[in-house]
Amino acid sequence: MRRGWWTPGVLAGLAAVAGTLGSAPAGAQGAAPLAVTAIRSWSAPTNTRVVFDFSAPVDAVLPDSGSARRVVVTVAAPGIVLASDVLPAIAVGDTAVDSVYTELDANGARFTLVLSPGTAFKAFTLQPADDQPFRIVVDVSRAEARAAEERRLAQIAAEKRRDRVRLVYVDPGHGGDDTGARGPRGVLEKNVTLAVAQDLVDELNHTHGIRAMLTRTGDYFVPLRQRYKLAEQSKADLFISIHCNSSHRRGHGSGTEVYFLSLQGASDQADRDLADIENAADLVGGVPPQAEDDVVSVLYNVKRNAALEHSQLLAEQLLDHIAADRRVESRGIKQASFAVLKSVEFPSVLVETAFINNLREALLLRDPTFQRNLGRQLASGVVAYFTASGVKLGAAADAP
Ligand SMILES: [Zn+2]
């Protein structure tokens, strides 16, 4: 769903404002003018992201990060137009962003975002990546929501200790601007991963001695590092990231494979390519460049080795249980450098459920019965993992 977040009623009113603004001629061929091709927004629990897509890179004047009720972004691009389906006035109407207005003149475009009180914003540009165009991103966060989120995670950790349960974090790959791989008939990886992850969480929450949580509960983007940080703050015992493979980008393929972290990188070129594709989520979904904060210490290495050993055991148990479904072949356990698997606090694996660009597997992936079965198989694999590693579910968890 692109532009699915406004209501027609609100738009009818706002469209009146648009009368004087230019828009791109429909179906223009050849030397198409530079255009704003989309303006979209995604509401996450603690922030809202507004994204402006352009047909080519532009020079943007971005405000410094801070707090303001009105944020203005200007683009120096004489002759720029709005694509015919882009509205110049958009009602976002969530608790962070009220609305977004676009004005064009001879020098370029000016975008005004009207924000709610108690918010902070950060604006940055993203170069074209994968099938994504040049973008300007404005992230608007709510301080109060962030504080509430911290309290929620601390509470999950406290309840875990109190109830003597093992905590499993399930991570639906991609989300929001980052759709992941695309399959035939409009099947998108980000939707499949959320559905399967929800089924797995439901199944685990009906299992004695286990509690399960999602890293995202809706269609919004969460940076890779933040996904396992959420699990760390909640004192998780396991982390399972759910994805769909695609051979558009890496040769012909079908089947399921389960990955755990490789410290040296994958030995196989195809696995290295896959890790590059999944790790590009932060580029596609949009994270401003920042330095890695790799910690190196003896304790870190000990924890990391223990986590890796258990990750392998978890991967084996999950694949064994998925392989019970003969409709999708098993491609085995593999290792690659996935950014989302970098925590040393718990075992973590990444499940490439099936190939979304393979028509037969895409139809399975979007089938709610298949999704539920997959959730059930993965949940059985989790229980088998705990048994194999000597954990008695329902008994007191080790002190963190
Ligand atoms: Zn993926």
CSV table of C-alpha atoms and ligand atoms in Angstrom, one decimal:
chain,number,residue,atom,x,y,z
A,1,MET,CA,0.0,0.0,0.0
A,2,ARG,CA,1.7,3.2,-1.1
A,3,ARG,CA,-0.3,6.3,0.0
A,4,GLY,CA,-2.7,4.3,2.0
A,5,TRP,CA,-2.7,6.5,5.0
A,6,TRP,CA,-5.0,9.3,4.2
A,7,THR,CA,-8.7,9.3,4.1
A,8,PRO,CA,-10.6,10.4,0.9
A,9,GLY,CA,-12.6,12.9,3.0
A,10,VAL,CA,-9.6,14.8,4.3
A,11,LEU,CA,-8.1,14.8,0.8
A,12,ALA,CA,-11.1,16.3,-0.9
A,13,GLY,CA,-10.7,19.3,1.4
A,14,LEU,CA,-6.9,19.5,0.9
A,15,ALA,CA,-7.1,19.0,-2.9
A,16,ALA,CA,-8.7,22.4,-3.2
A,17,VAL,CA,-5.4,23.9,-2.0
A,18,ALA,CA,-3.7,22.1,-4.9
A,19,GLY,CA,-5.3,24.0,-7.7
A,20,THR,CA,-2.5,26.3,-8.5
A,21,LEU,CA,0.3,23.8,-8.4
A,22,GLY,CA,1.9,22.2,-11.4
A,23,SER,CA,1.9,18.5,-12.0
A,24,ALA,CA,3.7,16.3,-14.6
A,25,PRO,CA,2.0,15.7,-17.9
A,26,ALA,CA,0.6,12.2,-17.9
A,27,GLY,CA,2.5,9.7,-20.0
A,28,ALA,CA,5.3,12.1,-21.0
A,29,GLN,CA,8.0,10.3,-22.9
A,30,GLY,CA,11.6,11.0,-23.8
A,31,ALA,CA,13.2,13.8,-21.8
A,32,ALA,CA,10.9,13.5,-18.8
A,33,PRO,CA,11.3,16.5,-16.5
A,34,LEU,CA,12.8,16.0,-13.0
A,35,ALA,CA,9.9,15.0,-10.8
A,36,VAL,CA,8.8,14.3,-7.3
A,37,THR,CA,7.6,10.8,-7.9
A,38,ALA,CA,6.0,10.0,-4.5
A,39,ILE,CA,5.5,11.4,-1.0
A,40,ARG,CA,4.8,8.7,1.5
A,41,SER,CA,4.6,8.3,5.3
A,42,TRP,CA,5.0,5.4,7.7
A,43,SER,CA,3.8,5.5,11.3
A,44,ALA,CA,5.9,3.4,13.8
A,45,PRO,CA,5.2,3.2,17.6
A,46,THR,CA,7.8,5.8,18.4
A,47,ASN,CA,8.3,7.7,15.2
A,48,THR,CA,6.9,8.7,11.9
A,49,ARG,CA,8.9,8.7,8.7
A,50,VAL,CA,8.0,10.9,5.7
A,51,VAL,CA,9.8,10.0,2.4
A,52,PHE,CA,10.0,12.1,-0.7
A,53,ASP,CA,11.0,10.2,-3.9
A,54,PHE,CA,12.7,11.9,-6.8
A,55,SER,CA,13.2,10.7,-10.4
A,56,ALA,CA,16.9,11.7,-10.1
A,57,PRO,CA,19.2,13.0,-7.4
A,58,VAL,CA,18.6,16.7,-6.4
A,59,ASP,CA,20.4,19.3,-4.3
A,60,ALA,CA,18.5,19.6,-1.1
A,61,VAL,CA,18.8,22.2,1.7
A,62,LEU,CA,17.9,20.2,4.9
A,63,PRO,CA,17.4,21.8,8.3
A,64,ASP,CA,19.6,20.8,11.2
A,65,SER,CA,18.1,18.2,13.5
A,66,GLY,CA,16.0,19.6,16.3
A,67,SER,CA,12.4,20.5,17.4
A,68,ALA,CA,10.1,22.7,15.5
A,69,ARG,CA,6.4,22.9,14.6
A,70,ARG,CA,7.2,23.5,11.0
A,71,VAL,CA,10.1,21.9,9.1
A,72,VAL,CA,11.0,23.2,5.7
A,73,VAL,CA,13.1,21.3,3.1
A,74,THR,CA,14.0,23.1,-0.1
A,75,VAL,CA,15.2,21.6,-3.3
A,76,ALA,CA,17.1,23.7,-5.9
A,77,ALA,CA,15.8,22.2,-9.2
A,78,PRO,CA,14.3,24.6,-11.8
A,79,GLY,CA,11.5,22.9,-13.8
A,80,ILE,CA,10.8,20.2,-11.2
A,81,VAL,CA,7.2,18.9,-11.3
A,82,LEU,CA,5.0,16.7,-9.2
A,83,ALA,CA,4.2,13.3,-10.8
A,84,SER,CA,0.6,13.2,-11.8
A,85,ASP,CA,-0.5,11.0,-8.9
A,86,VAL,CA,1.4,13.0,-6.2
A,87,LEU,CA,-0.8,15.3,-4.2
A,88,PRO,CA,0.7,18.7,-3.1
A,89,ALA,CA,-1.2,18.6,0.3
A,90,ILE,CA,-1.2,15.5,2.4
A,91,ALA,CA,-2.8,14.8,5.7
A,92,VAL,CA,-0.8,12.4,7.8
A,93,GLY,CA,-2.7,13.0,11.0
A,94,ASP,CA,-0.9,10.7,13.4
A,95,THR,CA,0.5,11.8,16.8
A,96,ALA,CA,3.8,13.0,15.3
A,97,VAL,CA,3.1,14.6,11.9
A,98,ASP,CA,0.0,16.6,11.0
A,99,SER,CA,0.4,17.3,7.3
A,100,VAL,CA,2.9,17.8,4.5
A,101,TYR,CA,2.6,20.6,1.9
A,102,THR,CA,4.5,21.0,-1.4
A,103,GLU,CA,5.0,24.3,-3.3
A,104,LEU,CA,6.8,24.6,-6.6
A,105,ASP,CA,8.2,27.7,-8.1
A,106,ALA,CA,10.8,28.7,-10.8
A,107,ASN,CA,13.7,27.7,-8.6
A,108,GLY,CA,12.5,24.3,-7.4
A,109,ALA,CA,10.4,22.8,-4.7
A,110,ARG,CA,9.7,23.6,-1.1
A,111,PHE,CA,8.2,21.0,1.3
A,112,THR,CA,6.7,22.0,4.6
A,113,LEU,CA,6.0,19.4,7.3
A,114,VAL,CA,3.7,20.5,10.1
A,115,LEU,CA,4.7,18.5,13.3
A,116,SER,CA,3.0,17.9,16.6
A,117,PRO,CA,4.3,19.4,19.9
A,118,GLY,CA,6.9,17.3,21.8
A,119,THR,CA,8.5,15.9,18.7
A,120,ALA,CA,12.1,16.0,17.4
A,121,PHE,CA,13.1,15.6,13.7
A,122,LYS,CA,16.0,14.5,11.7
A,123,ALA,CA,16.3,15.0,7.9
A,124,PHE,CA,18.7,13.2,5.6
A,125,THR,CA,19.0,12.1,2.0
A,126,LEU,CA,19.4,8.5,0.7
A,127,GLN,CA,21.2,7.8,-2.6
A,128,PRO,CA,19.4,5.4,-5.0
A,129,ALA,CA,19.8,1.8,-3.7
A,130,ASP,CA,18.4,-1.5,-5.1
A,131,ASP,CA,15.1,-0.5,-6.8
A,132,GLN,CA,14.7,2.6,-4.6
A,133,PRO,CA,15.1,6.1,-6.1
A,134,PHE,CA,16.9,9.1,-4.6
A,135,ARG,CA,15.0,10.1,-1.5
A,136,ILE,CA,14.8,12.8,1.2
A,137,VAL,CA,13.7,11.3,4.5
A,138,VAL,CA,12.4,13.2,7.5
A,139,ASP,CA,12.1,11.1,10.7
A,140,VAL,CA,10.0,12.6,13.4
A,141,SER,CA,10.2,11.0,16.8
A,142,ARG,CA,8.1,11.4,19.9
A,143,ALA,CA,10.1,11.7,23.1
A,144,GLU,CA,7.2,10.5,25.2
A,145,ALA,CA,6.7,7.5,23.0
A,146,ARG,CA,10.4,6.6,23.2
A,147,ALA,CA,10.3,6.8,27.0
A,148,ALA,CA,7.2,4.6,27.1
A,149,GLU,CA,9.0,2.1,24.8
A,150,GLU,CA,12.0,1.9,27.3
A,151,ARG,CA,9.5,1.3,30.1
A,152,ARG,CA,7.7,-1.4,28.1
A,153,LEU,CA,11.0,-3.3,27.3
A,154,ALA,CA,12.1,-3.1,31.0
A,155,GLN,CA,8.7,-4.4,32.0
A,156,ILE,CA,9.0,-7.4,29.5
A,157,ALA,CA,12.3,-8.3,31.2
A,158,ALA,CA,10.8,-8.0,34.7
A,159,GLU,CA,7.8,-10.2,33.8
A,160,LYS,CA,10.1,-12.7,32.2
A,161,ARG,CA,12.0,-13.1,35.5
A,162,ARG,CA,8.8,-13.1,37.5
A,163,ASP,CA,6.9,-15.7,35.3
A,164,ARG,CA,10.0,-17.9,34.8
A,165,VAL,CA,9.5,-18.0,31.1
A,166,ARG,CA,12.0,-18.1,28.2
A,167,LEU,CA,11.7,-15.1,25.9
A,168,VAL,CA,11.8,-15.5,22.1
A,169,TYR,CA,12.0,-12.5,19.9
A,170,VAL,CA,10.7,-13.0,16.3
A,171,ASP,CA,11.8,-10.5,13.7
A,172,PRO,CA,9.7,-10.0,10.6
A,173,GLY,CA,12.2,-8.9,7.9
A,174,HIS,CA,11.9,-5.5,6.2
A,175,GLY,CA,8.9,-3.2,6.5
A,176,GLY,CA,7.7,0.2,5.5
A,177,ASP,CA,9.7,1.8,2.7
A,178,ASP,CA,11.8,-1.4,2.5
A,179,THR,CA,9.5,-4.0,0.9
A,180,GLY,CA,12.1,-6.7,0.7
A,181,ALA,CA,12.0,-9.0,-2.3
A,182,ARG,CA,9.0,-8.9,-4.7
A,183,GLY,CA,7.1,-12.0,-5.9
A,184,PRO,CA,4.6,-12.6,-8.7
A,185,ARG,CA,1.0,-11.4,-8.2
A,186,GLY,CA,2.1,-8.6,-5.9
A,187,VAL,CA,3.4,-10.8,-3.1
A,188,LEU,CA,5.8,-8.7,-1.0
A,189,GLU,CA,8.4,-10.1,1.4
A,190,LYS,CA,7.6,-7.6,4.1
A,191,ASN,CA,4.0,-8.8,4.3
A,192,VAL,CA,4.8,-12.5,4.2
A,193,THR,CA,7.5,-12.1,7.0
A,194,LEU,CA,5.0,-10.2,9.2
A,195,ALA,CA,2.3,-12.9,8.8
A,196,VAL,CA,4.6,-15.8,9.4
A,197,ALA,CA,6.2,-14.0,12.4
A,198,GLN,CA,2.8,-13.3,13.9
A,199,ASP,CA,1.8,-17.0,13.5
A,200,LEU,CA,5.1,-18.1,15.2
A,201,VAL,CA,4.6,-15.7,18.1
A,202,ASP,CA,1.0,-16.8,18.6
A,203,GLU,CA,2.1,-20.4,18.6
A,204,LEU,CA,4.9,-19.8,21.0
A,205,ASN,CA,2.7,-17.8,23.3
A,206,HIS,CA,0.5,-20.9,23.6
A,207,THR,CA,3.5,-23.0,24.6
A,208,HIS,CA,4.1,-23.6,28.3
A,209,GLY,CA,7.2,-21.8,29.6
A,210,ILE,CA,7.7,-19.6,26.6
A,211,ARG,CA,6.8,-16.0,25.8
A,212,ALA,CA,7.3,-14.4,22.4
A,213,MET,CA,7.5,-10.8,21.1
A,214,LEU,CA,7.8,-9.2,17.7
A,215,THR,CA,10.4,-6.6,16.7
A,216,ARG,CA,7.8,-4.9,14.6
A,217,THR,CA,4.0,-5.2,14.7
A,218,GLY,CA,3.0,-3.3,11.6
A,219,ASP,CA,4.2,-2.0,8.3
A,220,TYR,CA,7.1,0.3,9.2
A,221,PHE,CA,10.9,0.1,9.0
A,222,VAL,CA,13.1,-0.8,11.9
A,223,PRO,CA,16.9,-0.5,11.4
A,224,LEU,CA,18.7,-3.8,11.7
A,225,ARG,CA,20.7,-3.0,14.8
A,226,GLN,CA,17.6,-1.7,16.6
A,227,ARG,CA,15.9,-5.1,16.0
A,228,TYR,CA,18.3,-7.0,18.1
A,229,LYS,CA,18.7,-4.1,20.6
A,230,LEU,CA,15.0,-4.4,21.4
A,231,ALA,CA,15.6,-8.1,22.2
A,232,GLU,CA,18.6,-7.3,24.3
A,233,GLN,CA,16.8,-4.7,26.3
A,234,SER,CA,14.0,-7.2,27.0
A,235,LYS,CA,16.6,-9.8,28.1
A,236,ALA,CA,15.6,-12.2,25.3
A,237,ASP,CA,16.8,-15.8,25.2
A,238,LEU,CA,16.5,-16.3,21.4
A,239,PHE,CA,16.2,-14.2,18.3
A,240,ILE,CA,14.7,-15.5,15.0
A,241,SER,CA,14.6,-13.3,11.9
A,242,ILE,CA,12.1,-14.3,9.2
A,243,HIS,CA,12.8,-13.6,5.5
A,244,CYS,CA,12.0,-14.8,1.9
A,245,ASN,CA,14.6,-15.7,-0.6
A,246,SER,CA,14.6,-14.4,-4.2
A,247,SER,CA,16.5,-15.8,-7.1
A,248,HIS,CA,15.9,-12.6,-9.2
A,249,ARG,CA,19.0,-11.5,-7.5
A,250,ARG,CA,20.9,-14.7,-7.2
A,251,GLY,CA,20.2,-17.4,-9.8
A,252,HIS,CA,17.4,-19.9,-9.9
A,253,GLY,CA,16.2,-21.3,-6.6
A,254,SER,CA,13.7,-23.0,-4.4
A,255,GLY,CA,13.6,-24.3,-0.8
A,256,THR,CA,14.3,-23.2,2.7
A,257,GLU,CA,17.6,-22.4,4.3
A,258,VAL,CA,18.5,-21.4,7.9
A,259,TYR,CA,21.5,-19.1,8.6
A,260,PHE,CA,23.5,-18.3,11.6
A,261,LEU,CA,26.3,-15.7,11.8
A,262,SER,CA,29.6,-16.3,10.2
A,263,LEU,CA,32.5,-14.2,11.6
A,264,GLN,CA,34.6,-14.7,8.4
A,265,GLY,CA,31.8,-14.0,6.0
A,266,ALA,CA,30.2,-16.7,3.9
A,267,SER,CA,32.5,-19.2,2.1
A,268,ASP,CA,30.0,-19.4,-0.8
A,269,GLN,CA,29.5,-16.4,-3.2
A,270,ALA,CA,25.7,-16.9,-3.4
A,271,ASP,CA,25.5,-16.8,0.4
A,272,ARG,CA,27.7,-13.7,0.5
A,273,ASP,CA,25.4,-12.1,-2.1
A,274,LEU,CA,22.3,-12.9,0.0
A,275,ALA,CA,23.9,-11.4,3.1
A,276,ASP,CA,24.7,-8.3,1.1
A,277,ILE,CA,21.1,-8.1,-0.1
A,278,GLU,CA,19.6,-8.5,3.4
A,279,ASN,CA,22.1,-6.2,5.0
A,280,ALA,CA,21.2,-3.5,2.4
A,281,ALA,CA,17.8,-3.2,4.3
A,282,ASP,CA,19.3,-0.2,6.1
A,283,LEU,CA,20.2,1.5,2.8
A,284,VAL,CA,16.8,0.6,1.3
A,285,GLY,CA,14.8,1.3,4.4
A,286,GLY,CA,17.0,4.2,5.2
A,287,VAL,CA,19.4,4.7,8.0
A,288,PRO,CA,21.8,7.6,7.9
A,289,PRO,CA,25.4,6.5,7.7
A,290,GLN,CA,27.0,5.9,11.1
A,291,ALA,CA,30.1,4.2,12.5
A,292,GLU,CA,29.9,0.6,13.7
A,293,ASP,CA,30.6,0.3,17.4
A,294,ASP,CA,32.2,-3.0,17.6
A,295,VAL,CA,33.2,-4.0,21.1
A,296,VAL,CA,36.2,-6.3,21.4
A,297,SER,CA,37.0,-7.8,24.8
A,298,VAL,CA,37.7,-11.3,26.3
A,299,LEU,CA,34.2,-11.4,27.8
A,300,TYR,CA,32.7,-10.4,24.5
A,301,ASN,CA,34.6,-13.2,22.7
A,302,VAL,CA,33.4,-15.8,25.2
A,303,LYS,CA,29.8,-14.7,25.0
A,304,ARG,CA,30.0,-14.6,21.2
A,305,ASN,CA,31.4,-18.1,20.9
A,306,ALA,CA,28.7,-19.5,23.2
A,307,ALA,CA,26.0,-17.6,21.2
A,308,LEU,CA,27.3,-19.0,17.9
A,309,GLU,CA,27.4,-22.6,19.2
A,310,HIS,CA,23.8,-22.3,20.3
A,311,SER,CA,22.8,-20.5,17.1
A,312,GLN,CA,23.9,-23.5,15.2
A,313,LEU,CA,21.9,-25.9,17.4
A,314,LEU,CA,18.9,-23.6,17.0
A,315,ALA,CA,19.3,-23.5,13.2
A,316,GLU,CA,19.5,-27.3,13.0
A,317,GLN,CA,16.3,-27.8,15.1
A,318,LEU,CA,14.3,-25.2,13.2
A,319,LEU,CA,15.3,-26.7,9.8
A,320,ASP,CA,14.5,-30.2,11.0
A,321,HIS,CA,11.0,-29.2,11.8
A,322,ILE,CA,10.4,-27.1,8.7
A,323,ALA,CA,11.7,-30.0,6.5
A,324,ALA,CA,8.8,-32.0,7.8
A,325,ASP,CA,6.7,-30.1,5.2
A,326,ARG,CA,7.7,-31.8,2.0
A,327,ARG,CA,6.3,-29.0,-0.2
A,328,VAL,CA,9.5,-26.9,0.3
A,329,GLU,CA,12.8,-28.7,0.0
A,330,SER,CA,15.6,-28.2,2.6
A,331,ARG,CA,18.7,-26.3,1.4
A,332,GLY,CA,20.5,-26.8,4.6
A,333,ILE,CA,22.1,-24.8,7.4
A,334,LYS,CA,24.4,-22.0,6.2
A,335,GLN,CA,26.5,-19.2,7.6
A,336,ALA,CA,26.9,-15.6,6.4
A,337,SER,CA,27.5,-12.2,7.9
A,338,PHE,CA,24.0,-10.9,8.5
A,339,ALA,CA,23.9,-7.6,10.4
A,340,VAL,CA,20.7,-8.5,12.2
A,341,LEU,CA,22.4,-11.6,13.8
A,342,LYS,CA,25.2,-9.7,15.5
A,343,SER,CA,24.1,-9.7,19.1
A,344,VAL,CA,26.2,-11.8,21.5
A,345,GLU,CA,23.6,-11.9,24.2
A,346,PHE,CA,21.5,-14.7,22.7
A,347,PRO,CA,21.6,-17.3,19.9
A,348,SER,CA,20.1,-15.9,16.7
A,349,VAL,CA,19.2,-17.3,13.3
A,350,LEU,CA,17.8,-16.0,10.1
A,351,VAL,CA,15.2,-18.2,8.3
A,352,GLU,CA,14.9,-17.8,4.5
A,353,THR,CA,11.5,-19.5,4.4
A,354,ALA,CA,11.1,-20.0,0.6
A,355,PHE,CA,11.7,-18.3,-2.7
A,356,ILE,CA,9.2,-15.5,-3.2
A,357,ASN,CA,9.9,-15.1,-7.0
A,358,ASN,CA,9.3,-18.8,-7.6
A,359,LEU,CA,5.6,-18.9,-8.5
A,360,ARG,CA,4.8,-22.1,-6.7
A,361,GLU,CA,6.5,-21.0,-3.5
A,362,ALA,CA,5.1,-17.5,-3.7
A,363,LEU,CA,1.6,-18.9,-3.8
A,364,LEU,CA,2.5,-21.0,-0.7
A,365,LEU,CA,4.1,-18.0,1.1
A,366,ARG,CA,1.0,-15.9,0.7
A,367,ASP,CA,-1.4,-18.7,1.8
A,368,PRO,CA,-2.5,-18.2,5.4
A,369,THR,CA,-2.7,-22.0,6.0
A,370,PHE,CA,0.9,-22.4,4.9
A,371,GLN,CA,1.9,-19.5,7.0
A,372,ARG,CA,0.2,-21.0,10.1
A,373,ASN,CA,1.8,-24.4,9.5
A,374,LEU,CA,5.2,-22.7,9.1
A,375,GLY,CA,4.7,-20.9,12.4
A,376,ARG,CA,3.8,-24.1,14.0
A,377,GLN,CA,6.8,-26.0,12.6
A,378,LEU,CA,9.2,-23.2,13.7
A,379,ALA,CA,7.6,-23.2,17.2
A,380,SER,CA,8.2,-27.0,17.5
A,381,GLY,CA,11.8,-26.3,16.5
A,382,VAL,CA,12.1,-23.8,19.2
A,383,VAL,CA,10.8,-26.2,21.8
A,384,ALA,CA,13.2,-28.9,20.5
A,385,TYR,CA,16.1,-26.5,20.7
A,386,PHE,CA,15.3,-25.7,24.4
A,387,THR,CA,15.1,-29.5,25.1
A,388,ALA,CA,18.3,-30.2,23.2
A,389,SER,CA,20.2,-27.5,25.2
A,390,GLY,CA,19.0,-28.9,28.5
A,391,VAL,CA,16.5,-26.1,29.4
A,392,LYS,CA,13.5,-27.3,31.4
A,393,LEU,CA,10.7,-25.0,30.2
A,394,GLY,CA,8.7,-23.5,33.1
A,395,ALA,CA,11.6,-23.9,35.5
A,396,ALA,CA,13.4,-20.8,36.9
A,397,ALA,CA,15.5,-19.1,34.2
A,398,ASP,CA,19.2,-18.5,34.9
A,399,ALA,CA,19.9,-15.1,36.4
A,400,PRO,CA,20.9,-12.7,33.6
B,1,ZN,ZN,14.8,-10.4,3.4
